Structures are given as structure tokens and as C-alpha cells.
Tab-separated table of C-alpha atoms in Angstrom:
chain	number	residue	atom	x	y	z
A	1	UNK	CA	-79.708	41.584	-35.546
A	2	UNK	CA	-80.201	41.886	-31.897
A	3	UNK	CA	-77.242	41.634	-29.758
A	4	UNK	CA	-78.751	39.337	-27.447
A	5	UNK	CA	-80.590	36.871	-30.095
A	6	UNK	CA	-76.637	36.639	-31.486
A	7	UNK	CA	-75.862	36.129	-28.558
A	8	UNK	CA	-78.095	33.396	-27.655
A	9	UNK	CA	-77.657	31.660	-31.191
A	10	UNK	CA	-73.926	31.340	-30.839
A	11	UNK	CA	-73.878	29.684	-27.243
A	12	UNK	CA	-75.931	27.207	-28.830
A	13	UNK	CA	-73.950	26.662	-31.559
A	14	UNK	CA	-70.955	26.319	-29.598
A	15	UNK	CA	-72.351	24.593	-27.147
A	16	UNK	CA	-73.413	21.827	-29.823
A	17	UNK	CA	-70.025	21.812	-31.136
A	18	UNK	CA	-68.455	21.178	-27.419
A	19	UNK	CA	-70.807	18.563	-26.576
A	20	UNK	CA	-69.754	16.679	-29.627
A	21	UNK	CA	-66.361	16.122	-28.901
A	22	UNK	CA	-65.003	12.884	-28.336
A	23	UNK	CA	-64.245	12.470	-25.020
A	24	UNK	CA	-62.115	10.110	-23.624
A	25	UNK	CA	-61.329	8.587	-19.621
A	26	UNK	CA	-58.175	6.840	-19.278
A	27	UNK	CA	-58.203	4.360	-16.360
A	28	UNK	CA	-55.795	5.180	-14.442
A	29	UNK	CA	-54.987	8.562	-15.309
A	30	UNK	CA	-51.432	8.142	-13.709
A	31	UNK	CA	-49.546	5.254	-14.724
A	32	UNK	CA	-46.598	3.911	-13.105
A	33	UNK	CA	-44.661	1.281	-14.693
A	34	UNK	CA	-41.385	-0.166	-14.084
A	35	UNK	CA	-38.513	-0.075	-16.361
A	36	UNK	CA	-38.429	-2.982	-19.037
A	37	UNK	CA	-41.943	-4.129	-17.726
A	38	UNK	CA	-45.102	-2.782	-19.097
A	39	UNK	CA	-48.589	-2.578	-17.997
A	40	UNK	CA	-52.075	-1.950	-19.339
A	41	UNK	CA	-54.510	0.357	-19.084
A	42	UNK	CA	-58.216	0.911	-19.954
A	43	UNK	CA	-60.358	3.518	-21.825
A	44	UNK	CA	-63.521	4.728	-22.191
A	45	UNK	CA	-65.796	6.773	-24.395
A	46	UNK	CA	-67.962	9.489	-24.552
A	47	UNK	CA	-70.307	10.891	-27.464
A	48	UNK	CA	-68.756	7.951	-29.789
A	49	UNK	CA	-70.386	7.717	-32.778
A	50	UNK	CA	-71.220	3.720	-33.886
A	51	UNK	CA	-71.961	5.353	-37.477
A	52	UNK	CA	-68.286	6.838	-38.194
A	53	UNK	CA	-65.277	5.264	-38.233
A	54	UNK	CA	-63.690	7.116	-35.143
A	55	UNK	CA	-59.794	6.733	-34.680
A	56	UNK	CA	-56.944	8.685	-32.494
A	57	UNK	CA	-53.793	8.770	-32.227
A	58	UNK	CA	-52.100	8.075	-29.223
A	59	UNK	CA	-48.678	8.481	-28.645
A	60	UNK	CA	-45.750	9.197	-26.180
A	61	UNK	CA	-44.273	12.338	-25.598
A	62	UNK	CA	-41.072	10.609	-24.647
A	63	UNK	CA	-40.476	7.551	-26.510
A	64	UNK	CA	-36.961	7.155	-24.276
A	65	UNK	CA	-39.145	6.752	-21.399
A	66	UNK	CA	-42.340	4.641	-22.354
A	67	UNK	CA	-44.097	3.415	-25.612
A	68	UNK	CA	-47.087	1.894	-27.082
A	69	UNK	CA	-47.584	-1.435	-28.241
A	70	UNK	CA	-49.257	0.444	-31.483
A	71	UNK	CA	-49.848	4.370	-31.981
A	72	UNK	CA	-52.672	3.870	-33.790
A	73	UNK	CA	-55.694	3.166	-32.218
A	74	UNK	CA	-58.909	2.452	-33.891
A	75	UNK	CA	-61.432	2.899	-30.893
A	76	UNK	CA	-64.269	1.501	-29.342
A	77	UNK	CA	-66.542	2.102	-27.054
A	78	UNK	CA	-63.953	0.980	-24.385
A	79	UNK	CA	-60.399	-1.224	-24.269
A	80	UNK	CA	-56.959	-1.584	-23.216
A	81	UNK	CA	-53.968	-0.605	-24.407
A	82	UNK	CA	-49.904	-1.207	-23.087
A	83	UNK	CA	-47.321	0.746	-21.700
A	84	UNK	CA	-43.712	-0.263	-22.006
A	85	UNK	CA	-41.376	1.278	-19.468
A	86	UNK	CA	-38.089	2.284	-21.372
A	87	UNK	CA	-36.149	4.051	-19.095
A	88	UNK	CA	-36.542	5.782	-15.648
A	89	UNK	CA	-38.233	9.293	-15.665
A	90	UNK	CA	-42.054	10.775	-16.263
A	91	UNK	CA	-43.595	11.478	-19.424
A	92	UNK	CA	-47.241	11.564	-20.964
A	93	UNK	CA	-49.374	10.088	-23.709
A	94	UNK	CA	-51.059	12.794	-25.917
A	95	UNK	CA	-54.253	11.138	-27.388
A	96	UNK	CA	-55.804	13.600	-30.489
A	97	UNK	CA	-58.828	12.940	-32.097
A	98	UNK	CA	-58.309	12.954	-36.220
A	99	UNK	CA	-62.497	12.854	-37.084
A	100	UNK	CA	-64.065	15.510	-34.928
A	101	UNK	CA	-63.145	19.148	-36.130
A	102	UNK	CA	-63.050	20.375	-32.258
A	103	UNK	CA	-59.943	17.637	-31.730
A	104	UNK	CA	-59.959	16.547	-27.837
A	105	UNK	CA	-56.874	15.846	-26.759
A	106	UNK	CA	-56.152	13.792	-23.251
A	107	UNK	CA	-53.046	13.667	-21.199
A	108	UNK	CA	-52.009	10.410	-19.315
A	109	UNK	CA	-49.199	10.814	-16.643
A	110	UNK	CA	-46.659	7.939	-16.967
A	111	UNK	CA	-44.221	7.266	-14.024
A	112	UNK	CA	-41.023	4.763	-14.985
A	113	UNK	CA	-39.715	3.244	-11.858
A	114	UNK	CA	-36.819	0.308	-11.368
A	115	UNK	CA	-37.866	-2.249	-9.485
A	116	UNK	CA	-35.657	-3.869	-6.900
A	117	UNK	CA	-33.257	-6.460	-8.212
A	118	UNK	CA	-31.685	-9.824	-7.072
A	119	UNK	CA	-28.185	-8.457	-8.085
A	120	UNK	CA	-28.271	-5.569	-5.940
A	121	UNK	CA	-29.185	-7.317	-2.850
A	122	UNK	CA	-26.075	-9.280	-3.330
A	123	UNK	CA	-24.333	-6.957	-3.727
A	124	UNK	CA	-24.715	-5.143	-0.763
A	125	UNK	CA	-24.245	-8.281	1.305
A	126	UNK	CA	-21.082	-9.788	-0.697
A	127	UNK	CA	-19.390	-6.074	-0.222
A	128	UNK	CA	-20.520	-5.891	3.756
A	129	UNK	CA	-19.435	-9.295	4.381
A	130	UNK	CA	-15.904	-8.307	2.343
A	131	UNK	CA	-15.483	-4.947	4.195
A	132	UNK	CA	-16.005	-6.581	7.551
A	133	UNK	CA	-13.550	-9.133	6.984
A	134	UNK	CA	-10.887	-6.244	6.147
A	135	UNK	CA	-11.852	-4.452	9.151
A	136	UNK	CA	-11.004	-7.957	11.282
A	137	UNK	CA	-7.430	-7.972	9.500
A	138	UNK	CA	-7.021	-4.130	10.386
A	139	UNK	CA	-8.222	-4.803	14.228
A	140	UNK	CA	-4.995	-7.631	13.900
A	141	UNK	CA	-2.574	-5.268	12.276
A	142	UNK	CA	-3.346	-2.042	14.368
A	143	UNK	CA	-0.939	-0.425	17.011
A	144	UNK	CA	-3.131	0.174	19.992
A	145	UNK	CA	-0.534	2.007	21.673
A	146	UNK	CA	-0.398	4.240	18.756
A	147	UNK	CA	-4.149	5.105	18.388
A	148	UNK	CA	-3.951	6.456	22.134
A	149	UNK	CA	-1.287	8.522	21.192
A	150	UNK	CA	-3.395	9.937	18.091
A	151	UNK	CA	-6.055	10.063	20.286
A	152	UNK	CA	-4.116	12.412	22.951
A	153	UNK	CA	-2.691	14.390	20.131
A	154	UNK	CA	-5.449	14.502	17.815
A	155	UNK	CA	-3.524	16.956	15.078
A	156	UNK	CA	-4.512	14.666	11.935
A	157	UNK	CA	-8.582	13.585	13.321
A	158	UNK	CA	-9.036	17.794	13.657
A	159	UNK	CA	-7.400	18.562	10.046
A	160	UNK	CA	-9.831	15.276	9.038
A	161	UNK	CA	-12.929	16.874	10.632
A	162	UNK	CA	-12.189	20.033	8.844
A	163	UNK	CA	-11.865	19.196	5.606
A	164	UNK	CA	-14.770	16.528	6.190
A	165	UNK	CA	-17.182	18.854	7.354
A	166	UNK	CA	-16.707	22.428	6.903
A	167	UNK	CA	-14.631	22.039	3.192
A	168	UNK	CA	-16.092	19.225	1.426
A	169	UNK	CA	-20.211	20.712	1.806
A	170	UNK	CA	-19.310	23.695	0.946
A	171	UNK	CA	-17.630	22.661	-2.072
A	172	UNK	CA	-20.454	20.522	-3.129
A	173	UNK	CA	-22.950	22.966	-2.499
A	174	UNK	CA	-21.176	25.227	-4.565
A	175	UNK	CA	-20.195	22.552	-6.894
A	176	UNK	CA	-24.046	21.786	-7.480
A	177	UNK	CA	-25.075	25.150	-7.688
A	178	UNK	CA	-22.581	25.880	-10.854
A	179	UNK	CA	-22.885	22.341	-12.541
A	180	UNK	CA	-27.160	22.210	-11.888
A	181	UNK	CA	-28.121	25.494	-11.230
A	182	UNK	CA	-31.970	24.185	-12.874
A	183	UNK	CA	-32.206	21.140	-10.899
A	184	UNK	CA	-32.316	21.405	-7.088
A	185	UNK	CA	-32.838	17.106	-7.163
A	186	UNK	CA	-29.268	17.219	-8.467
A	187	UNK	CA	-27.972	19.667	-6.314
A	188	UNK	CA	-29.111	17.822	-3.381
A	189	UNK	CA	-27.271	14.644	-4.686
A	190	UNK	CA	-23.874	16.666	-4.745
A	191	UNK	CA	-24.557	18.252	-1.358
A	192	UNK	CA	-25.977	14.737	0.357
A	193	UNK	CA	-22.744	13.098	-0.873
A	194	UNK	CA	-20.406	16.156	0.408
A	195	UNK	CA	-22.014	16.236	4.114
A	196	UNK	CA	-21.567	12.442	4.226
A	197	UNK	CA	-18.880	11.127	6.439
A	198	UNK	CA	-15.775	9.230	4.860
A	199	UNK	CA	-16.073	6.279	3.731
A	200	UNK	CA	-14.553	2.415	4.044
A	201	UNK	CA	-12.796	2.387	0.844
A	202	UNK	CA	-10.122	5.380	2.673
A	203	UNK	CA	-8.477	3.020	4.720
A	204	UNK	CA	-7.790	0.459	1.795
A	205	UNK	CA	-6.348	3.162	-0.038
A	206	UNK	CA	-4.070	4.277	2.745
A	207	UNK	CA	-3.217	0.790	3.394
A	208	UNK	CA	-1.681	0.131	-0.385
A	209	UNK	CA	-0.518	3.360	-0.371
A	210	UNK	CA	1.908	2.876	2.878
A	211	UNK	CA	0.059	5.825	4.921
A	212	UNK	CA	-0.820	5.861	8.736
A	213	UNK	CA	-3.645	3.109	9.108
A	214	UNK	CA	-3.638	4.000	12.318
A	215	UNK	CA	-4.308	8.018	11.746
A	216	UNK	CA	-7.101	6.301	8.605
A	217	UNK	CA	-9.210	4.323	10.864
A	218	UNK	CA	-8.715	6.871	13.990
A	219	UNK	CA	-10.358	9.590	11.361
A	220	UNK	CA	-12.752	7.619	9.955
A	221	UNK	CA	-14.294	6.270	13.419
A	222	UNK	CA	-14.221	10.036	14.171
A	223	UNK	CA	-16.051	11.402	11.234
A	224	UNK	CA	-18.704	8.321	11.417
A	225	UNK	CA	-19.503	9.609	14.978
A	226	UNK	CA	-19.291	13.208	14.741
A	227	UNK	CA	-21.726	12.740	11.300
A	228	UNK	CA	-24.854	12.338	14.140
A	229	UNK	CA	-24.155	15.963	14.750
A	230	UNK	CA	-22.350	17.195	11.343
A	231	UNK	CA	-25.402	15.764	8.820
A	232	UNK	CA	-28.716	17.319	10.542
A	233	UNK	CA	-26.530	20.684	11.066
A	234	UNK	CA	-25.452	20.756	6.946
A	235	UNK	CA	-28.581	19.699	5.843
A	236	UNK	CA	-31.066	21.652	7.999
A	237	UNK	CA	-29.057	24.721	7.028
A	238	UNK	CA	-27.916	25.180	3.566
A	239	UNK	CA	-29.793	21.845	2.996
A	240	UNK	CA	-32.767	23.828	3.061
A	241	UNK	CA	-31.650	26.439	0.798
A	242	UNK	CA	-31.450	24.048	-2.512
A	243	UNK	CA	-34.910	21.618	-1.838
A	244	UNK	CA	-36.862	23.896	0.551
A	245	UNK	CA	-40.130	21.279	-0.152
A	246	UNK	CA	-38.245	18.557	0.675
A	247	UNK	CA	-38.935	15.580	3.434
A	248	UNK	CA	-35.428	15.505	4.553
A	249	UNK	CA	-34.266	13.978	7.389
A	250	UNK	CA	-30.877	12.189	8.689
A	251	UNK	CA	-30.697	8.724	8.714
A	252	UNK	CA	-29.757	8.376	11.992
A	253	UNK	CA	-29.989	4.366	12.049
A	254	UNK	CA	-28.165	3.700	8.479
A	255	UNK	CA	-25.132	6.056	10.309
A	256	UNK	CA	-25.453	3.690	13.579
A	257	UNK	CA	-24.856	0.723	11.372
A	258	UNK	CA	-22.035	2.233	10.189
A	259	UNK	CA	-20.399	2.612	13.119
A	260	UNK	CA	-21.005	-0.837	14.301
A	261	UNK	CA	-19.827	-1.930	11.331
A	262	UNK	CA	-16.399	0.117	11.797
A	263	UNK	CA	-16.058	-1.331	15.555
A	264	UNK	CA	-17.490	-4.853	15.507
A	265	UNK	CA	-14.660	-6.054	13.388
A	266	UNK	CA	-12.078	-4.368	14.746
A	267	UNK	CA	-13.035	-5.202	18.116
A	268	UNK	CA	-12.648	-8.695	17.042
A	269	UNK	CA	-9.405	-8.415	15.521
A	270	UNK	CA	-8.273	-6.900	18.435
A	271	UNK	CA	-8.640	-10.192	20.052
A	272	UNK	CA	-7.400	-11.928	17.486
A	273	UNK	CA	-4.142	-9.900	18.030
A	274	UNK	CA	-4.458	-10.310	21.516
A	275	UNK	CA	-5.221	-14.298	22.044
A	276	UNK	CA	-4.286	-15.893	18.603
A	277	UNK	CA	-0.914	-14.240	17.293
A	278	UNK	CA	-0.673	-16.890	14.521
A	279	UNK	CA	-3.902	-16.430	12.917
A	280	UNK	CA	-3.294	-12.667	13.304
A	281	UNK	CA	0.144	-12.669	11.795
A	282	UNK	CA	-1.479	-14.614	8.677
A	283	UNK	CA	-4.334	-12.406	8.582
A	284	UNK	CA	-1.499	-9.395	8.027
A	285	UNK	CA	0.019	-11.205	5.883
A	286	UNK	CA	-3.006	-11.540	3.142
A	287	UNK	CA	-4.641	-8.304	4.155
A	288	UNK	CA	-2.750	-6.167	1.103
A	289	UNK	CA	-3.474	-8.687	-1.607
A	290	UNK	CA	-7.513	-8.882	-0.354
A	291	UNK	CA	-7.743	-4.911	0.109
A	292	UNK	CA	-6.714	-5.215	-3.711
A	293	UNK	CA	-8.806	-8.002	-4.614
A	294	UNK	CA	-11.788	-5.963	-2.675
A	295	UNK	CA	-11.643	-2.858	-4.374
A	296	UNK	CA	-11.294	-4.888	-7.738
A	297	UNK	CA	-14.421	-6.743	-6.918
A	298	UNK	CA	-16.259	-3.584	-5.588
A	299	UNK	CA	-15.222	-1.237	-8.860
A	300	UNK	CA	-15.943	-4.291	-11.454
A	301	UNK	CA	-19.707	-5.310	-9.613
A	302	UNK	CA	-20.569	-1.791	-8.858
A	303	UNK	CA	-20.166	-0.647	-12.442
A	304	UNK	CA	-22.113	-3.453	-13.568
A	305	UNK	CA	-25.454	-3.507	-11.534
A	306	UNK	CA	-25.047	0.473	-12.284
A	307	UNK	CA	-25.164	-0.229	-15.934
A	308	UNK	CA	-27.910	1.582	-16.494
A	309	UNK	CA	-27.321	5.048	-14.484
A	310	UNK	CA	-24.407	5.428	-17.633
A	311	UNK	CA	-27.312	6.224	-20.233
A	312	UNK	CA	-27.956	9.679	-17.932
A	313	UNK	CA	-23.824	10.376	-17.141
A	314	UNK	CA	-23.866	14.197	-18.882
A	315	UNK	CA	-20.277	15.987	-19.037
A	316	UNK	CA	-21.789	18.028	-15.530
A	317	UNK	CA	-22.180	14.412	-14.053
A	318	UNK	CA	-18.376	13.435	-15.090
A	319	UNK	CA	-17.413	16.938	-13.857
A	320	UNK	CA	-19.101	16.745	-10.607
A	321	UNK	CA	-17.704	12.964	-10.313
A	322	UNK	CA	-13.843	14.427	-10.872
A	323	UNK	CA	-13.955	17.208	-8.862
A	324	UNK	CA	-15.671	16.509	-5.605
A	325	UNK	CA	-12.955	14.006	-4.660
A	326	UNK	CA	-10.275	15.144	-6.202
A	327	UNK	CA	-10.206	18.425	-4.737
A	328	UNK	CA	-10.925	16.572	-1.316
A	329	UNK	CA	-7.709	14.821	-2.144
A	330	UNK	CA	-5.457	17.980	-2.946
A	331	UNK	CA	-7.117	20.234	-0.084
A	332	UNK	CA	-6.359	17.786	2.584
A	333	UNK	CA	-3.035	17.386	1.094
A	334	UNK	CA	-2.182	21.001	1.258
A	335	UNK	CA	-3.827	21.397	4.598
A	336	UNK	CA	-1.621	18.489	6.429
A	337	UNK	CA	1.677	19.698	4.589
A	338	UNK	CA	0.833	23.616	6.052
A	339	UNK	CA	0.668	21.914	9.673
A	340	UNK	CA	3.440	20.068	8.684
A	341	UNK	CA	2.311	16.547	9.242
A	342	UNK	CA	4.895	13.531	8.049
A	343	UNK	CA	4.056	12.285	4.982
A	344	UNK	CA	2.386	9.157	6.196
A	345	UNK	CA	0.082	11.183	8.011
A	346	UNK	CA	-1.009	13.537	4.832
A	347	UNK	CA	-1.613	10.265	2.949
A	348	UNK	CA	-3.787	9.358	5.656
A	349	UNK	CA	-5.498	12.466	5.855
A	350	UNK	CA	-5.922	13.496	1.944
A	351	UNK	CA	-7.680	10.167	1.341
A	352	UNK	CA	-9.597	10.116	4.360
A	353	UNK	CA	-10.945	13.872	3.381
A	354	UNK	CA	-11.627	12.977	-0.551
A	355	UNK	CA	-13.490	9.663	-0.070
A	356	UNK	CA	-16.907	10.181	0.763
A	357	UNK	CA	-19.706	7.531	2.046
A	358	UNK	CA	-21.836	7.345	-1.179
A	359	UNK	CA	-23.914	4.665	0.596
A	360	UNK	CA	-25.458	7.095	3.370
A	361	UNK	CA	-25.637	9.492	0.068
A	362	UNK	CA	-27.705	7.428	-1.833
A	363	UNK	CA	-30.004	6.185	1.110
A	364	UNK	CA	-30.492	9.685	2.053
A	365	UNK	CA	-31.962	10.445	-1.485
A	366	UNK	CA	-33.941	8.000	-1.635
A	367	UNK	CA	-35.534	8.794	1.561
A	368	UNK	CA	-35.767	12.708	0.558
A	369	UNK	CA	-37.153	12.009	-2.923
A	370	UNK	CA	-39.770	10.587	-4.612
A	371	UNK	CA	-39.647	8.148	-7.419
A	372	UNK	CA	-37.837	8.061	-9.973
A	373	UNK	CA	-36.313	11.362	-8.852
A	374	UNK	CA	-34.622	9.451	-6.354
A	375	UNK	CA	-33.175	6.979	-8.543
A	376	UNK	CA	-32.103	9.702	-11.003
A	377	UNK	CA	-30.243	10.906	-9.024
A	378	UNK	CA	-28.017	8.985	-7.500
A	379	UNK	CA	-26.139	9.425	-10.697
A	380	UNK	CA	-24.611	12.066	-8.701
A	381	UNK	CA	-23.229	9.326	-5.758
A	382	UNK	CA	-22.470	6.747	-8.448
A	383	UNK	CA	-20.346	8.827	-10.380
A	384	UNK	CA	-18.268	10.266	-7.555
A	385	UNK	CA	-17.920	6.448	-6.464
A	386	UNK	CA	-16.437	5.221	-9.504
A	387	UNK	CA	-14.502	8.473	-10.205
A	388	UNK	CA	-12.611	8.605	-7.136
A	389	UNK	CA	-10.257	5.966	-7.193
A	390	UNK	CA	-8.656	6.937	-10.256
A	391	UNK	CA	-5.938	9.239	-9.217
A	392	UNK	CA	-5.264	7.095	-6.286
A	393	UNK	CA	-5.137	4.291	-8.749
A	394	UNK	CA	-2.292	6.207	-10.417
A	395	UNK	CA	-0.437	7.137	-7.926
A	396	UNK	CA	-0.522	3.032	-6.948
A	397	UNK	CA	1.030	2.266	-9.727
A	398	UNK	CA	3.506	4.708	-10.067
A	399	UNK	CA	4.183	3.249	-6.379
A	400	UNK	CA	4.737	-0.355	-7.535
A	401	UNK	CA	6.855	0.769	-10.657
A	402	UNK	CA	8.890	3.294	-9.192
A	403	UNK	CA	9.465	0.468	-6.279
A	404	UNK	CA	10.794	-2.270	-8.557
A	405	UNK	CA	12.982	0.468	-10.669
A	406	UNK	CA	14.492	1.435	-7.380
A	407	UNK	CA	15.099	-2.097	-6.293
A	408	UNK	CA	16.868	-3.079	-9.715
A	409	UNK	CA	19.248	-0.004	-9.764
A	410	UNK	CA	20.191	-0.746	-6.316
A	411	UNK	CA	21.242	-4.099	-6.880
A	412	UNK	CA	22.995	-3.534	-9.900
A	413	UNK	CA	24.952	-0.506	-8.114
A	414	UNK	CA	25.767	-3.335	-5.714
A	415	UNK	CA	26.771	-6.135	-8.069
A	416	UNK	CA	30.290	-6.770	-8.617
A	417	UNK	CA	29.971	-7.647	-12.174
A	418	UNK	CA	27.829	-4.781	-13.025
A	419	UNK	CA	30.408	-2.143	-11.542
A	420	UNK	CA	33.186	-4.175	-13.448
A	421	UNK	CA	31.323	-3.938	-17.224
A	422	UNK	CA	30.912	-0.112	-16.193
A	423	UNK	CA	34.317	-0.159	-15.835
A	424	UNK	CA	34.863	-1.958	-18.931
């Protein structure tokens, strides 16, 4: 046969094979969805055939993420169908053809968000209306004439700046490079979270755990101001490194309101102190047993409206969660004991350096990321938050019971009766 009659014939074969296949327009072609709603989309046919009984089978690659109302389609010449958002994360629905012999088969793009939520806006405002109220009872129970002496000797706010901003991103960049080394999105959430400044929760901690408030709130006032300058540095340097593609930039208003939030309050318990020494003594006086009611309320209702980040906690999430504080903890520890600081002071200064600001964390992934990326990531922030407070938890309660052990030996060392039924 000649080449170019073969030729010719088998073009139009084919070509009469490809125009029969059933083609199919999904409307829209991306879907986005948010988690536990669902949404519907439309169809449409090409070369469908009224004569056979055409079905397909439609289906999601991720059934974790989003599924069908019914697999199973039997189609038409157009309809709808719905999406259920399961979880956060992208996926697609494969649609194959079982009648034609060429089988077609279409990809739809799915995109499950989380939509905003009731419980997380109070959140936010119950905590900021807590933390400013401890910040008022700090203002009343702060030595002024101490924080110009740390000021005019600032050993403790240098070893704090230190191990704020030169050890703790470089330990989470290495950190996320060895727990994600395939996922730059999680890598920035370990290094967003290390460049942060401290956060709030360091001078509760330093408060139970009888270190130098003064030194705390000295270092954290200096690490919230000196972030303007610390965060674009970090994260226009190796920042760039891990998410090259990324729209980062520093949230230079959420670290303003931070700082107001830090000075506002204690402004006005300086007055306080200064005009109204009763209400200040009483304000003392309570501000142990709220600092513990506070971080009970902040562990119990963050865990909560974070229920749903603990379906994605991996053993490198845990890891990551551990270690970034934890080794904030022990490094400013060893660094305040080598300059030989008292021990109020390394308190003050390990818990200032381990405690990060998950908030500015968070916001700055969300700002950097797209959806649900963003979301999926602050796993990272999360965990660290609700990991951190653990060994200072221990050591709290070691505190307390080592405290009321001392107290009873002592007073039966010193009661007569006890020393006679030694004797005895």
C-alpha cells in the first residue's frame, strides 16, 4: 500500500476515534470549599450520545480532603454535583469515562479552606483583654529604680538579644531544614516562629517562678523593639533561602501593637503605684493566682479552638514543638551562668530566650502564604505554643513541692515535741 494513502487512512481513523470521546467541562474548574461545608458545581457535555446509556465515575483523589455526595454518576447532557470539604489541603476529582473505549478523563482542582470562626475571635480578645490586665498588675509591682539600673547595666537585655536573635533563627532554620527538608512552607513556619521576638507568656513564667520581673519585662520591651530591625534582617536573608517565591514581608503594624500593648498597661500601673497605693498593693496581691489562672485559661482555650491542627501533628511537628523552646531554655541558661548572672537573673533570661511570639508567627504566615498552605502550617507555631510550657510547668511544681517539704522539716526541726520523740 502506499505510504501516504496509510497514512491518510489512519489520521482519519484516529481522528474519528478522538472526536468521539466524551468530553466533559466542569464549571468551575477550581473549586474552593471550606472545611465541613460543601458546595456544588456544574457539568457539561460534549459528543453525548442520547442512544447509550453513558455513565462515569467520578471520584476524589483524596477522600481526607473532599468527597462526593455519590461516585457514581449517571450523566446527562448537563448537572450538578457536591463537594464536601473534609479537611484543609488540595486535591482533585478524576472523572473516567466506563462506555467509550478512548476513556476521557478530567481533572477538577479542589481547594479546602477554614473559614473564620466566632470562637477564635474571642479568643483573641478574652486573651488581650487578660494579658493587659497582667501587664497593669506588673506596672504596680515593678521597681522603677531597678529597671534604670538594668537599663544602665544592660548585662541580662544583651545576653536576651543574643540568644533572641542570633541563636534562636539559626536554630530554627536549621531545625526546619533537618525535620522538613521537602517542604519549604514548613520550614518557613519554624524559621517565622524563631525570628519572632519573645513573647507575653515569659514574664508569667518568671513571675511564678521567683525570677527578676524586672530583668523579664526590661528584655521583653527590648526584643519587641529591636524586632523592627531583627525580623526584615532574618527574613530577607536566610528567609529567602527556604521560600525564594515567596511574598514576604514584616508586619511592621502587628509588631507596633505589640509594643503598645507591652507599654499601655504598664504605663498605667505605674500610676496606679504612684497615686493609688491601695489598689496597687491588692493588685500585687492577686497578680500570682491570675498569672496562673491566665495561662490555665490560655493552654485549655487554645488547645480547643486548635482542635483540628492535631489531625496533621506528625512526630517532626512534636519534635520541632520540643526542641525549639527547650533548647532556647537550656542555651540561655548556660549563657547567663558563663557571665555569671544570679540566679534570678538566668531565670529571667532562659525563659525570656525560649518563649517565642507565636502570634506575630502565625500572622506572618498567613500573610506570606496562600490558602490553605497558610493554615497548614501554623501547625508549626501551634505546636511550639502548647509545647513550651511543659518543662517550665515541671519545674513549677517541683517549686511548690519542694517549698512545702522544706517548710514542714523546718518546723518540725523547730518543735519541741518533735526533737523530744527523736530523743525518745
Amino acid at each position: 500500500m502506499n505510504p501516504v494513502v496509510f497514512v491518510t487512512i489512519f489520521a482519519l481513523f484516529y481522528s474519528s476515534r478522538h472526536t468521539d470521546a466524551l468530553q466533559i467541562t466542569f464549571i468551575p474548574s477550581v473549586v474552593t470549599v471550606n472545611m465541613g461545608d460543601s458546595v456544588s458545581v456544574s457539568y457539561e457535555i460534549r459528543n453525548y450520545s442520547h442512544q447509550a446509556q453513558e455513565k462515569c465515575i467520578l471520584y476524589s483523589e483524596n477522600i481526607n480532603i473532599a468527597s462526593l455526595e455519590n461516585e457514581t454518576l449517571v450523566l446527562k447532557q448537563n448537572g450538578t454535583f457536591e463537594i464536601n470539604g473534609i479537611f484543609l489541603g488540595k486535591t482533585f476529582l478524576l472523572c473516567k469515562s466506563q462506555q467509550r473505549n478512548n476513556t476521557t478523563e478530567t481533572i477538577v482542582e479542589v481547594i479546602v479552606i477554614r473559614k473564620e470562626r466566632i470562637i477564635d475571635v474571642i479568643f483573641t480578645a478574652s486573651v488581650a483583654s487578660l494579658v493587659s490586665l497582667i501587664y497593669i498588675n506588673f506596672g504596680c509591682a515593678m521597681n522603677w529604680g531597678d529597671l534604670k539600673h538594668i537599663l544602665k547595666k544592660p548585662t541580662g537585655p544583651i545576653i536576651g538579644f543574643c540568644g533572641q536573635y542570633i541563636f534562636m533563627p539559626l536554630l530554627s532554620y536549621g531545625l526546619g531544614k533537618l525535620l522538613f527538608p521537602t517542604s519549604p512552607a514548613m520550614q518557613l513556619g519554624m524559621f517565622f516562629t524563631g525570628t519572632s521576638p519573645g513573647g507575653g507568656a515569659s514574664n508569667l513564667w518568671t513571675l511564678l517562678l521567683d525570677g527578676n520581673i524586672n530583668l523579664s519585662i526590661a528584655m521583653s520591651a527590648v526584643s519587641t523593639i529591636a524586632a523592627f530591625a531583627m525580623m526584615p534582617f532574618w527574613i530577607f536573608t536566610l528567609g529567602r533561602l527556604i521560600f525564594e517565591s515567596g511574598n514576604l514581608a514584616v508586619p511592621y503594624t502587628q509588631v507596633f501593637s505589640y509594643v503598645i500593648a507591652l507599654l499601655v498597661p504598664l504605663g498605667i500601673g505605674y500610676l496606679i503605684q504612684r497615686y493609688l497605693r491601695k489598689v496597687a498593693n491588692y493588685l500585687v496581691r492577686i497578680m500570682k493566682i491570675l498569672s496562673i489562672c491566665l495561662l490555665i485559661f490560655i493552654i485549655i482555650f487554645a488547645s480547643v479552638t486548635n482542635m483540628w491542627l492535631f489531625n496533621i501533628f506528625s512526630w517532626q511537628i512534636i519534635v520541632a514543638g520540643m526542641a525549639v523552646p527547650w533548647m532556647g531554655f537550656l542555651a540561655g541558661f548556660l549563657m547567663s551562668k558563663f557571665l555569671r548572672q544570679p540566679p534570678p537573673d538566668c531565670t529571667a533570661i532562659a525563659i525570656e530566650i525560649g518563649i517565642q511570639n507565636t502570634g506575630i508567627a502565625i500572622f506572618l504566615l498567613r500573610f506570606s502564604l496562600p490558602q490553605p498552605e497558610a493554615d497548614l502550617t501554623t501547625v508549626v507555631p501551634v505546636s511550639i505554643g502548647i509545647l513550651t510550657p511543659f518543662p517550665l510547668l515541671f519545674l513549677l511544681i517541683y517549686k511548690k513541692i519542694y517549698a512545702r517539704f522544706s517548710r514542714s522539716t523546718n518546723s518540725s526541726t523547730n518543735d519541741p515535741g518533735s526533737v523530744a520523740t527523736l530523743k525518745i
